[in-house]
mmCIF file of C-alpha atoms in Angstrom:
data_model
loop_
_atom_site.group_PDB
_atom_site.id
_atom_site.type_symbol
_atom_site.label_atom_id
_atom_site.label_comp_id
_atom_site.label_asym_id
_atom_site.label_seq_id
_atom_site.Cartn_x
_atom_site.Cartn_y
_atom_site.Cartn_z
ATOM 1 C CA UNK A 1068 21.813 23.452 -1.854
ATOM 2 C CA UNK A 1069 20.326 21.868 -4.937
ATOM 3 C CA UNK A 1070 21.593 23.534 -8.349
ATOM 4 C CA UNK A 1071 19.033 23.175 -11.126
ATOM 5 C CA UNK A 1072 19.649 24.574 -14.592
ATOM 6 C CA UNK A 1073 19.917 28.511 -13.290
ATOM 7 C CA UNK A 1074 17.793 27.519 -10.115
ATOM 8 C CA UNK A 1075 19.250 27.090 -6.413
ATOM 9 C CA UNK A 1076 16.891 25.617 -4.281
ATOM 10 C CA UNK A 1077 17.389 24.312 -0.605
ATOM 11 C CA UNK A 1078 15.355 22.683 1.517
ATOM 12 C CA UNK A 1079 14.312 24.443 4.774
ATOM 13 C CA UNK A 1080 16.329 23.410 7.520
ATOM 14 C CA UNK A 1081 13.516 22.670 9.919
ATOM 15 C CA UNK A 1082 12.000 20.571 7.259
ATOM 16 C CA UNK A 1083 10.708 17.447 8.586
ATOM 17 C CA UNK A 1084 8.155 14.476 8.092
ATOM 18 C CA UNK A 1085 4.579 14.334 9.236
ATOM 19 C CA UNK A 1086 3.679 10.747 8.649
ATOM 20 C CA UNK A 1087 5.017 7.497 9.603
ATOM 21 C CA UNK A 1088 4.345 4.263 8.041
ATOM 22 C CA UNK A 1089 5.473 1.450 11.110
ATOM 23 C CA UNK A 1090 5.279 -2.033 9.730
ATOM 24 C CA UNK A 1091 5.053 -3.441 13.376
ATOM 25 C CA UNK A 1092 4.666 -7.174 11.718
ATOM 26 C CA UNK A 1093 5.971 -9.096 8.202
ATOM 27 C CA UNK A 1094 3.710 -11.901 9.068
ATOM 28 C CA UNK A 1095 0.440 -12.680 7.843
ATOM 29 C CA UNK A 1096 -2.565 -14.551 8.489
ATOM 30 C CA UNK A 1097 -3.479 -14.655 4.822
ATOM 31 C CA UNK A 1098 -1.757 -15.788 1.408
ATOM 32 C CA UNK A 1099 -3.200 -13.589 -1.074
ATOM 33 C CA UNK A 1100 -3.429 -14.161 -4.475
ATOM 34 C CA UNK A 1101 -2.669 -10.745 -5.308
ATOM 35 C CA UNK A 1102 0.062 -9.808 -2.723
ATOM 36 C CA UNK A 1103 3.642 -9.229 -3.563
ATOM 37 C CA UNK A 1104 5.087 -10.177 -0.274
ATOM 38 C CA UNK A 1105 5.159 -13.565 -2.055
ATOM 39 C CA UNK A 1106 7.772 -12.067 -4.889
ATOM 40 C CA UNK A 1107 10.626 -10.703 -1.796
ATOM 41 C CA UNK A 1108 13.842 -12.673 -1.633
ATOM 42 C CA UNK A 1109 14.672 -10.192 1.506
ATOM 43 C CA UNK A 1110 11.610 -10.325 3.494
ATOM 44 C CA UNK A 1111 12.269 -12.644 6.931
ATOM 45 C CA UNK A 1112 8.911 -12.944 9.255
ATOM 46 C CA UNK A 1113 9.045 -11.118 12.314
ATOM 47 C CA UNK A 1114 6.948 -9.083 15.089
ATOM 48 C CA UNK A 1115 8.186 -5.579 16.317
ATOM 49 C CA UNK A 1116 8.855 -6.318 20.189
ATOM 50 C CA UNK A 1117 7.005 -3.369 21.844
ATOM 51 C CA UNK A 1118 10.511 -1.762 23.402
ATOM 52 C CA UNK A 1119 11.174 -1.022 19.825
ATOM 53 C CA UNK A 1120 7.817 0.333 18.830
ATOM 54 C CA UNK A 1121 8.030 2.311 21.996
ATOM 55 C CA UNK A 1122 11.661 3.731 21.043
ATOM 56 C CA UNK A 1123 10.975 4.589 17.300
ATOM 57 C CA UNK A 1124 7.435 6.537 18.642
ATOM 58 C CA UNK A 1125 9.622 8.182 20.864
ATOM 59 C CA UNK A 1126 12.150 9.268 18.423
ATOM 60 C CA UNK A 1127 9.042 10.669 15.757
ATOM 61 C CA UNK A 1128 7.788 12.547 18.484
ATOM 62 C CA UNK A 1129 11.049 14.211 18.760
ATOM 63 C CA UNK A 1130 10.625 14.603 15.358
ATOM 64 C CA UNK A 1131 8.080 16.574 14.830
ATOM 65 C CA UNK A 1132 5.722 13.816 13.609
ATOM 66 C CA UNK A 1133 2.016 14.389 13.762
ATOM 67 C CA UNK A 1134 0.448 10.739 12.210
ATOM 68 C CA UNK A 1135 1.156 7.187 12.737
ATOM 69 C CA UNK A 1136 -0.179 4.788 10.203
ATOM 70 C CA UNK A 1137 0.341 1.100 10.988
ATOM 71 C CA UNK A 1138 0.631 -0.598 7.729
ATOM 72 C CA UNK A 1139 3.610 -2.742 5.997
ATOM 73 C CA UNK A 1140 4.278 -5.824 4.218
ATOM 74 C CA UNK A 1141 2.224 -7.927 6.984
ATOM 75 C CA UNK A 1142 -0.857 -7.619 9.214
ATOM 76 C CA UNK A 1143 -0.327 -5.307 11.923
ATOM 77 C CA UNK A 1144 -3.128 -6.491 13.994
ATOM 78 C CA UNK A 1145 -1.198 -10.132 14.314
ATOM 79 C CA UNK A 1146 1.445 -8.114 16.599
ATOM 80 C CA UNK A 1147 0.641 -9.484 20.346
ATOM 81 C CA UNK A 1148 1.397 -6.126 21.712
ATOM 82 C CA UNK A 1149 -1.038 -4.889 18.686
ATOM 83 C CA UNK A 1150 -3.468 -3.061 21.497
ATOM 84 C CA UNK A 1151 -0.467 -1.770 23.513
ATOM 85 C CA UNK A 1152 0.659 -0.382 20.729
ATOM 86 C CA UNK A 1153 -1.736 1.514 19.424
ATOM 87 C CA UNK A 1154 -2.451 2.857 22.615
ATOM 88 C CA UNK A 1155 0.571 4.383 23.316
ATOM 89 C CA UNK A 1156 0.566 5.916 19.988
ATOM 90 C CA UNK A 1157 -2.830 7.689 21.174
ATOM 91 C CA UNK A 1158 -1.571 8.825 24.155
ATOM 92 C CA UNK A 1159 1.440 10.517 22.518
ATOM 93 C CA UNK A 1160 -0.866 12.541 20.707
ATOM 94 C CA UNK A 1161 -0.139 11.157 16.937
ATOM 95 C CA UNK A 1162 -3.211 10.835 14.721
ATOM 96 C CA UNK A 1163 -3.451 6.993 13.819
ATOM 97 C CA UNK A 1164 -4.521 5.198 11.035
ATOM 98 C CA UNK A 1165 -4.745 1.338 10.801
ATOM 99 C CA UNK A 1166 -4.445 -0.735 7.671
ATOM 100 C CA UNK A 1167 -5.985 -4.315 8.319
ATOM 101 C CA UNK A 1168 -7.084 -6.771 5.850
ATOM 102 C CA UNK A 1169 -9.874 -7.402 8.394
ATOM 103 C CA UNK A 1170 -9.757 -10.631 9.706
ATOM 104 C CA UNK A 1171 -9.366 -9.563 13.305
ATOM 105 C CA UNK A 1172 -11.774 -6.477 13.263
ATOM 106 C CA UNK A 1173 -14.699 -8.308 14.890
ATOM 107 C CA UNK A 1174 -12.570 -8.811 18.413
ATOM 108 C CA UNK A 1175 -10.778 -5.176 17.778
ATOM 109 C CA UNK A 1176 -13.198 -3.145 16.706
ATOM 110 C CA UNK A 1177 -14.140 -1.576 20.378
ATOM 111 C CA UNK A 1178 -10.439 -0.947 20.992
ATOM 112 C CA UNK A 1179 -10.186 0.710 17.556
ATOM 113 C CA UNK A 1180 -13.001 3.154 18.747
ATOM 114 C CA UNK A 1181 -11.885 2.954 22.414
ATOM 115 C CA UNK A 1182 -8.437 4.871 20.794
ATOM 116 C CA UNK A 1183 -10.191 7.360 18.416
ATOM 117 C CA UNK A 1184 -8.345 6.081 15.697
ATOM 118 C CA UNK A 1185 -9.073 8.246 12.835
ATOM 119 C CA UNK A 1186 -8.404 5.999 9.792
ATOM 120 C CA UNK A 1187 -9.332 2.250 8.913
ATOM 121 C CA UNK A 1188 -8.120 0.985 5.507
ATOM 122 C CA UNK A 1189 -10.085 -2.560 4.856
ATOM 123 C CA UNK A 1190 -9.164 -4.565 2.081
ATOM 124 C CA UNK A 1191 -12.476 -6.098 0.081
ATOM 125 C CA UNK A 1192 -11.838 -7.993 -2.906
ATOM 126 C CA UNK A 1193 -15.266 -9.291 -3.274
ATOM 127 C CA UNK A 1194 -18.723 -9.390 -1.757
ATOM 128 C CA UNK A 1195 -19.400 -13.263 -2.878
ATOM 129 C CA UNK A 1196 -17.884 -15.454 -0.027
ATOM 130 C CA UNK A 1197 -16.324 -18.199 -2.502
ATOM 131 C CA UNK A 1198 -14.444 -15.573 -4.535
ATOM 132 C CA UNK A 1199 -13.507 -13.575 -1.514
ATOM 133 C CA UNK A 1200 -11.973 -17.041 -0.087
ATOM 134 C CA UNK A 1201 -10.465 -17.828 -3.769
ATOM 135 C CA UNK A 1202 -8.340 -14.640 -3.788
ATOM 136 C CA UNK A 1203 -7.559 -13.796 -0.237
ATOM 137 C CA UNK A 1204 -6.326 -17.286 1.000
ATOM 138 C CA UNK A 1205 -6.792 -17.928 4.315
ATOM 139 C CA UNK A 1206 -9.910 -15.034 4.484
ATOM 140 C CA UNK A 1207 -13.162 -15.325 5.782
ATOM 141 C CA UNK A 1208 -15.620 -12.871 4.494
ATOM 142 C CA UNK A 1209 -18.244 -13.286 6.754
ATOM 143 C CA UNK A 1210 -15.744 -12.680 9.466
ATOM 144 C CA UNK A 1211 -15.004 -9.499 7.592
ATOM 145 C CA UNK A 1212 -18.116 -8.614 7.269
ATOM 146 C CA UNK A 1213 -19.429 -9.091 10.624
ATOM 147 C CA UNK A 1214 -16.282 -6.755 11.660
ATOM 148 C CA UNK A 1215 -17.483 -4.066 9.905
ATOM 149 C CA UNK A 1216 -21.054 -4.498 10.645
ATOM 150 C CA UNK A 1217 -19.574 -4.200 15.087
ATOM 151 C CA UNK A 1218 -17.370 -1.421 13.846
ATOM 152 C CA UNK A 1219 -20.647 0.998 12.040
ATOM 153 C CA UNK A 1220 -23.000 -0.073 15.113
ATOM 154 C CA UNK A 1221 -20.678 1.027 17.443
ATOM 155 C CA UNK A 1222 -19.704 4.282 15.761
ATOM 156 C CA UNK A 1223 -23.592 5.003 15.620
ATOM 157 C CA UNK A 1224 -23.887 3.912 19.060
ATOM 158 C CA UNK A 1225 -21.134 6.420 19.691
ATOM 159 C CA UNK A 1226 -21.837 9.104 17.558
ATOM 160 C CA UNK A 1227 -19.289 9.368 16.453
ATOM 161 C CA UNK A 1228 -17.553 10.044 12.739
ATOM 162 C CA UNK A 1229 -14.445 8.247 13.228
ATOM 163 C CA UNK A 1230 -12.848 5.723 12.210
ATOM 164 C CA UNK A 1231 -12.788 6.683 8.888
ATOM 165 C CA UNK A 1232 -13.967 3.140 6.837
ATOM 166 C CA UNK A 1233 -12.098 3.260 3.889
ATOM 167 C CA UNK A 1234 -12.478 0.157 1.351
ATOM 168 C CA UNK A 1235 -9.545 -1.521 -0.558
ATOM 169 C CA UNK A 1236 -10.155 -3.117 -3.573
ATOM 170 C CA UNK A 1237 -7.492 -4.831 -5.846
ATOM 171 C CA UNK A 1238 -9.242 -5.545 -9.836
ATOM 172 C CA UNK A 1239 -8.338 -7.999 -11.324
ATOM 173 C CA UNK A 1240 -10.023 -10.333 -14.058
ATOM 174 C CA UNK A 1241 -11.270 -12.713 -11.419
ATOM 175 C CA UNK A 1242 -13.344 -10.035 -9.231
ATOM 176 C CA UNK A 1243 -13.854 -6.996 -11.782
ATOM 177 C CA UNK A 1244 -17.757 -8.309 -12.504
ATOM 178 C CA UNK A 1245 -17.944 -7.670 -8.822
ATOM 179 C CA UNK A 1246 -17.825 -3.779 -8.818
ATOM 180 C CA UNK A 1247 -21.303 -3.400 -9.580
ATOM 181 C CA UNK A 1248 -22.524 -5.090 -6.683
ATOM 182 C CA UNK A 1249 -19.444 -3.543 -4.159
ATOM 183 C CA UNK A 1250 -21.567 0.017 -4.355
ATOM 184 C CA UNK A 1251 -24.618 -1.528 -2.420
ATOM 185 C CA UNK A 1252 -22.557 -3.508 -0.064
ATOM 186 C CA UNK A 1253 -20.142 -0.391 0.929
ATOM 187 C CA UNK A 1254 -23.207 1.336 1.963
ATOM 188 C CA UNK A 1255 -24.835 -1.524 3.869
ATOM 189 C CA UNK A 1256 -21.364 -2.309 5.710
ATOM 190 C CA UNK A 1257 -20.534 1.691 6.590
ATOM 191 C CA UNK A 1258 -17.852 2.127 4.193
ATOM 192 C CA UNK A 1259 -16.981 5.454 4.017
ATOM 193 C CA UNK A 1260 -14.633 6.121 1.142
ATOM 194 C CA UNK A 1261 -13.856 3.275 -1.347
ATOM 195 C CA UNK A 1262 -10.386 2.747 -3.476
ATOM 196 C CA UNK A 1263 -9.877 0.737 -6.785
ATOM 197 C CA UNK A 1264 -6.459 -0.223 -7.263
ATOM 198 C CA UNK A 1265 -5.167 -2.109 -9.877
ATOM 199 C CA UNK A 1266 -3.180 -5.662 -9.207
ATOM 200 C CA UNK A 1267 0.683 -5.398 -9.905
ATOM 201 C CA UNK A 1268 2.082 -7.976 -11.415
ATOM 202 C CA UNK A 1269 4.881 -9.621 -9.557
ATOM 203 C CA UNK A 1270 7.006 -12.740 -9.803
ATOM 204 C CA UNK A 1271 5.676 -16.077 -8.448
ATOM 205 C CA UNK A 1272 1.822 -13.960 -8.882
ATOM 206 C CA UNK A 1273 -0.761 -15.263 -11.153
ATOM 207 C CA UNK A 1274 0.032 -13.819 -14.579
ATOM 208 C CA UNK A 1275 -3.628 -14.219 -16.301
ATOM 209 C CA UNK A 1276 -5.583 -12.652 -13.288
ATOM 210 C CA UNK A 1277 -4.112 -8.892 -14.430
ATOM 211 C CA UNK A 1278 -6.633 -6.099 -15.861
ATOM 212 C CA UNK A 1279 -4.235 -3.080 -16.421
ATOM 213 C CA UNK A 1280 -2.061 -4.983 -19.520
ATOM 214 C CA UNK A 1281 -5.562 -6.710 -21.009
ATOM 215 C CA UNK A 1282 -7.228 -3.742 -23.442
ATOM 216 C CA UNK A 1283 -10.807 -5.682 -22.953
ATOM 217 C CA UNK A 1284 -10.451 -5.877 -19.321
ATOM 218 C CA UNK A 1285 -9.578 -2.015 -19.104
ATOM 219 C CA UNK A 1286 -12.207 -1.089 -21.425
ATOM 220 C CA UNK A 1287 -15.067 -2.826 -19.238
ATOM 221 C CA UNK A 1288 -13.037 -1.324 -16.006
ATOM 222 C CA UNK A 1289 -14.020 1.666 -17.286
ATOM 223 C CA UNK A 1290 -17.573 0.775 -18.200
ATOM 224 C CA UNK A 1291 -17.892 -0.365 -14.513
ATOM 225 C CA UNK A 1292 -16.409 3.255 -12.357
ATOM 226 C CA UNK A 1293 -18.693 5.312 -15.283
ATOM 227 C CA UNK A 1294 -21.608 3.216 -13.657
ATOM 228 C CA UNK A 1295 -20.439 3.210 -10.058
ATOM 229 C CA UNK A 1296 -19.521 7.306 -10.379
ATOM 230 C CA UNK A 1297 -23.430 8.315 -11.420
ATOM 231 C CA UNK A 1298 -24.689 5.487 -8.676
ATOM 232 C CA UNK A 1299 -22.280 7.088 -5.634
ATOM 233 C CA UNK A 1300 -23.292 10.750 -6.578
ATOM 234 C CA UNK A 1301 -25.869 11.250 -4.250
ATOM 235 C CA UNK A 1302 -24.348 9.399 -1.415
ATOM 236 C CA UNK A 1303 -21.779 10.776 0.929
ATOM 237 C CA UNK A 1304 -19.035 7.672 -0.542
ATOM 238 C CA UNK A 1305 -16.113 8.765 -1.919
ATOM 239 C CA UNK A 1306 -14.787 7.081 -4.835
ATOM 240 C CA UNK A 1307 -11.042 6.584 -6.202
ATOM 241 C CA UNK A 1308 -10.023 5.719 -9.079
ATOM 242 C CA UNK A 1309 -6.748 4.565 -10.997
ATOM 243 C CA UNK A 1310 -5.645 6.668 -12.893
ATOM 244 C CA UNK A 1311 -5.354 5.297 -17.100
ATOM 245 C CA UNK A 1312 -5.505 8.435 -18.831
ATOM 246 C CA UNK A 1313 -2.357 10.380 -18.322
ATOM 247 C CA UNK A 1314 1.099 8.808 -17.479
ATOM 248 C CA UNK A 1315 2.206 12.799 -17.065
ATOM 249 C CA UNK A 1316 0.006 12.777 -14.408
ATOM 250 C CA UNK A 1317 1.938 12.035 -11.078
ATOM 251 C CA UNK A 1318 2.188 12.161 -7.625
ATOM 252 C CA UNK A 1319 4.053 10.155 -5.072
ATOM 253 C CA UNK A 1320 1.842 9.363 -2.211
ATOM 254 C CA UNK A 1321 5.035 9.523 -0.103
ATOM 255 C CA UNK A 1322 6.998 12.618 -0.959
ATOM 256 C CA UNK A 1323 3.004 14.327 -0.617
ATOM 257 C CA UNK A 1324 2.015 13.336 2.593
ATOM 258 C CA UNK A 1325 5.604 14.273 3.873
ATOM 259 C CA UNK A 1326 5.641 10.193 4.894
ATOM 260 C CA UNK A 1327 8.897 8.054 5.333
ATOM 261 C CA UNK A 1328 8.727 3.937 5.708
ATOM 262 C CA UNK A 1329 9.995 1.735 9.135
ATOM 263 C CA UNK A 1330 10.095 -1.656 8.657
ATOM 264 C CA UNK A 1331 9.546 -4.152 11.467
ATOM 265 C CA UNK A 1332 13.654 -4.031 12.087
ATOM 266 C CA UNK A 1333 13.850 -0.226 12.246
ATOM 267 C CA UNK A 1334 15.515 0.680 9.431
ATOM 268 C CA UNK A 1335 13.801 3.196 7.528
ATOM 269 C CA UNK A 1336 12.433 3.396 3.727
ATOM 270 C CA UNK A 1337 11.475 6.267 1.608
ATOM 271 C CA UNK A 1338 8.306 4.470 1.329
ATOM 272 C CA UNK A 1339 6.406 0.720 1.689
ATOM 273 C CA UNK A 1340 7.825 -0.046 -2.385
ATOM 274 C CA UNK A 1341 10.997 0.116 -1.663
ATOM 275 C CA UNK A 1342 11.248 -1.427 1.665
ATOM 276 C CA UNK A 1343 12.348 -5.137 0.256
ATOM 277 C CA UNK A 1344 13.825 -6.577 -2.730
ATOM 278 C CA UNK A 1345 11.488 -7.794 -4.560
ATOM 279 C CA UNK A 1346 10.913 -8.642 -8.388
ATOM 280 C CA UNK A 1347 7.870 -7.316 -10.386
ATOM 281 C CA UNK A 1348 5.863 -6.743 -13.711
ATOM 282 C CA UNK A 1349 4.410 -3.431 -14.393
ATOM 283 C CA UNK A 1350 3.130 -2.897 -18.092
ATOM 284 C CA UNK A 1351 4.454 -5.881 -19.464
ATOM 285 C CA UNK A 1352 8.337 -5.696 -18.603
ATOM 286 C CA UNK A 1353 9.586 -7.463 -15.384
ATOM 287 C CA UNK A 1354 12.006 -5.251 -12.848
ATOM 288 C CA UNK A 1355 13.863 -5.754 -10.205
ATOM 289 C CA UNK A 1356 12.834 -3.542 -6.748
ATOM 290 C CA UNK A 1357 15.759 -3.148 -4.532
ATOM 291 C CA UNK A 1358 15.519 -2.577 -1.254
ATOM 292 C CA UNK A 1359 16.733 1.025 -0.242
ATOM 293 C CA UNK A 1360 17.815 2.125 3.313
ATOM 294 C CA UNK A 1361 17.658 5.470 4.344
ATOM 295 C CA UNK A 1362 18.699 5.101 7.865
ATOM 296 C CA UNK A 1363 18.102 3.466 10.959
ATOM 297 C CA UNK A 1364 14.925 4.987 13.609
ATOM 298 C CA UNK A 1365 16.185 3.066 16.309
ATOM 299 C CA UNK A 1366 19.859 4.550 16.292
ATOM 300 C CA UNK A 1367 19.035 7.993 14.249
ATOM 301 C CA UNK A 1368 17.332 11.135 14.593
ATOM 302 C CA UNK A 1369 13.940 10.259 11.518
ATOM 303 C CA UNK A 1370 14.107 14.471 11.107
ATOM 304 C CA UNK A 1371 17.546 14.366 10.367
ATOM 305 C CA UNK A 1372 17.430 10.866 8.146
ATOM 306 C CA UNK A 1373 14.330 13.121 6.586
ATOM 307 C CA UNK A 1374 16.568 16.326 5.992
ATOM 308 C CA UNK A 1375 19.719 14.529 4.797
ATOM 309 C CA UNK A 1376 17.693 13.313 1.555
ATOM 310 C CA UNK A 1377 17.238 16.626 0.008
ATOM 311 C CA UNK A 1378 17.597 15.463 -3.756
ATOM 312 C CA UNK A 1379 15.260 12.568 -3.314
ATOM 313 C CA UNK A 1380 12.413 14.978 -2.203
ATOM 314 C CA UNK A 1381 12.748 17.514 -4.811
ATOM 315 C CA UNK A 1382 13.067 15.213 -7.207
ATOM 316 C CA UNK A 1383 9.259 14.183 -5.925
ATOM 317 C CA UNK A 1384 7.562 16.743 -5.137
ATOM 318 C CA UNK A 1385 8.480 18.347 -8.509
ATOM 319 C CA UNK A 1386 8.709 15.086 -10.533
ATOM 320 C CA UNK A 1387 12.327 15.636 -11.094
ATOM 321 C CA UNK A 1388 12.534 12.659 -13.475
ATOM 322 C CA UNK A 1389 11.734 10.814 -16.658
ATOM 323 C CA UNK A 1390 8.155 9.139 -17.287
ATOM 324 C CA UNK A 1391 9.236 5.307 -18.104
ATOM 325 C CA UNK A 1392 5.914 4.284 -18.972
ATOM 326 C CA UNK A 1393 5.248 6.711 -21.863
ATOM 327 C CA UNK A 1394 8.821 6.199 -23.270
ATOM 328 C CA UNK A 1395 9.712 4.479 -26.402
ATOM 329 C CA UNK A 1396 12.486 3.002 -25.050
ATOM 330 C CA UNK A 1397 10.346 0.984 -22.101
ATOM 331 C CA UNK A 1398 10.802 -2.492 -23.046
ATOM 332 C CA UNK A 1399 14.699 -2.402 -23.702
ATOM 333 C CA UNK A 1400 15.950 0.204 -21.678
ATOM 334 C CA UNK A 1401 18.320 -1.146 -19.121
ATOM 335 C CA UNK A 1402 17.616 1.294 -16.297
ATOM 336 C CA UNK A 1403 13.580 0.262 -15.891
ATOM 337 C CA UNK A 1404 14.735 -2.873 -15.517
ATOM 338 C CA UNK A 1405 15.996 -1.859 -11.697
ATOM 339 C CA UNK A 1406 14.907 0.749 -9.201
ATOM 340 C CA UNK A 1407 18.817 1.500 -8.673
ATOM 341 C CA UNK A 1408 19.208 4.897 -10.493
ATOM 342 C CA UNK A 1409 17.122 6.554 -13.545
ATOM 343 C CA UNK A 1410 18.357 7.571 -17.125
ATOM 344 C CA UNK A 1411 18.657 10.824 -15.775
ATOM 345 C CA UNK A 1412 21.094 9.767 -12.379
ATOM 346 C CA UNK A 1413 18.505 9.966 -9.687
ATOM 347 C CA UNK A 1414 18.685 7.039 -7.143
ATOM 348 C CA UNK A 1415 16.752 5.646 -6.888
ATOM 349 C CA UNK A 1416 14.638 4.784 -9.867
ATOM 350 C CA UNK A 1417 10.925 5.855 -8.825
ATOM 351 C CA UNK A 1418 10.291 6.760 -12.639
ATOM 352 C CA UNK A 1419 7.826 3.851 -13.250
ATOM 353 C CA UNK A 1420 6.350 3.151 -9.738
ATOM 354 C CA UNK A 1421 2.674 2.300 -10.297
ATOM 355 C CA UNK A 1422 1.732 4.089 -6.696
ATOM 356 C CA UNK A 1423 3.675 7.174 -8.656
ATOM 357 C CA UNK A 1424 1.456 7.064 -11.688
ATOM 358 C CA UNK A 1425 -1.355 6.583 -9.577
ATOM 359 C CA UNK A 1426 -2.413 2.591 -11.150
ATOM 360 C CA UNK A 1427 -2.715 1.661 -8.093
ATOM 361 C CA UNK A 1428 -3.577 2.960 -4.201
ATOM 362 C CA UNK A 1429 -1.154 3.844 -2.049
ATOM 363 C CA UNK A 1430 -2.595 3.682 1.665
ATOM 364 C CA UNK A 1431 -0.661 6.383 3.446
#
């Protein structure tokens, strides 16, 4: 029972999650530019083994859970028991979603369909190979590309609606003069729904390549999505946007989509952010992330590790908690400068998370 001002509210005991984020790998086959795995002192490279993966799907369908999205702090599709995997999470039932940065879509993309996966996030960055190559280390575009391309035929082939395409893409100042020419190529390459997300600063990251602190760089964002909304109108693309109007305007793509966080070692997260320590630079004033455990899916019950963080939830879903980033106090106040707890005593911080506020995409 949660006493607030006169209020008591309580959670319902047969509350319980609906989404699960598995990180089933911390290792990549890129070395983005933009990525943040770079800043974690915590994170150690490692594949789930598939006795694991097959114990924590067990325990969230115990749990009540009704989606699986495979998605972390490294490429899931690098997993060797990648296909096993998401097999097994089809035949349980669980609707699955698959966050890739692509590289391996050509040689999956038939298994993807085979499954009936309903969700494929894709991260873009650009549509000119040498740029594409500049930011996402390690990428290969036309790979990508030709991924995509073997993905849409065989949907068509199929007839089929699913998987949902959905498009990443990070601005910064090195790609933003490529929006403009990303509406044509989502179209051509079968994109069905296309996110802008702003690049988060973070220590060891390129500190001149960021658009959200740069008032020029915004202002010709903006220029750009006005263009790109009247161009999408008429076509069946959906378009998200960042959100730089309103910092009273939040949501956290966790707490809404009812979604807790596993890492590759089983120990669960309220969400991907706060997996790792990590150190970062949001608005112009570097903070620490700490890592913060919840609980453990491979030794606890996820509905009960769900229903034992009442005060965390409600302090979400209502937004419980101060607004950092239209404060006065931004740049010297000691408690932005960790996630640990919040001027107001919730712990942990989530009062300036740039997934909260929306500055960036959160795929869950």
């Amino acid at each position: 029972m949660l006493k607030v001002w006169d209020w008591e509210v309580k959670l319902d005991p047969l509350s319980k999650p609906s989404t699960l984020v598995v990180e089933v790998s911390t290792r990549c086959n890129f070395s983005c530019l933009h990525c943040f795995r770079q800043a974690s002192s915590s994170l150690v490279y490692a594949d789930m083994g598939l006795g694991a993966f097959k114990a924590i799907l067990q325990n969230a369908i115990d749990s009540g859970i009704r989606r699986l999205v495979f998605s972390g702090w490294g490429e899931p599709m690098v997993n060797p028991h990648f296909k096993e995997m998401l097999s097994e999470a089809r035949r349980a039932g669980l609707s699955v979603a698959v966050n890739t940065n692509g590289a391996m879509l050509e040689d999956l993309a038939k298994t993807l369909l085979d499954n009936s996966i309903e969700e494929l996030y894709v991260s873009i960055d650009a549509v000119d190979v040498a740029l594409y190559e500049k930011i996402r280390v390690g990428g290969d575009l036309t790979a990508l590309l030709r991924g995509l391309k073997k993905l849409t035929a065989l949907k068509r082939g199929r007839g089929s609606s699913v998987p949902v395409v959905k498009a990443i893409f990070t601005v910064n100042k090195l790609n933003i003069d490529q929006l403009p020419k990303l509406v044509e190529a989502s179209g051509e390459l079968g994109v069905d729904e296309l996110y802008l997300s702003h690049y988060i600063h973070f220590a060891k990251g390129p500190s001149n390549i960021e658009c959200l602190s740069d008032p020029d760089c915004v202002v010709k964002f903006r220029k750009y999505t006005e263009k790109m909304q009247s161009r999408l109108i008429d076509t069946p693309i959906k378009l998200w946007i960042p959100n730089l109007n309103s910092y009273t305007n939040r949501q956290c793509p966790y707490a809404y989509n009812k979604a807790l966080f596993v890492r590759v070692d089983g120990k669960v997260a309220p969400c991907m952010y706060l997996a790792y320590t990590w150190r970062t630079r949001i608005m112009g004033v570097e903070r620490d992330i700490r890592e913060f455990i919840l609980g453990d899916a491979l030794r606890e019950n996820i509905a009960e590790i769900w229903r034992r963080n009442t005060y965390m939830w409600f302090k979400l879903y209502f937004n419980y908690m101060p607004s950092c980033l239209d404060c006065n106090m931004v740049e010297t106040c000691s408690y932005t400068k960790t996630s640990e707890v919040d001027c107001w005593g919730n712990v942990p911080n989530c009062a300036y998370c740039p997934y909260h506020y929306r500055l960036a995409y959160c795929p869950v």
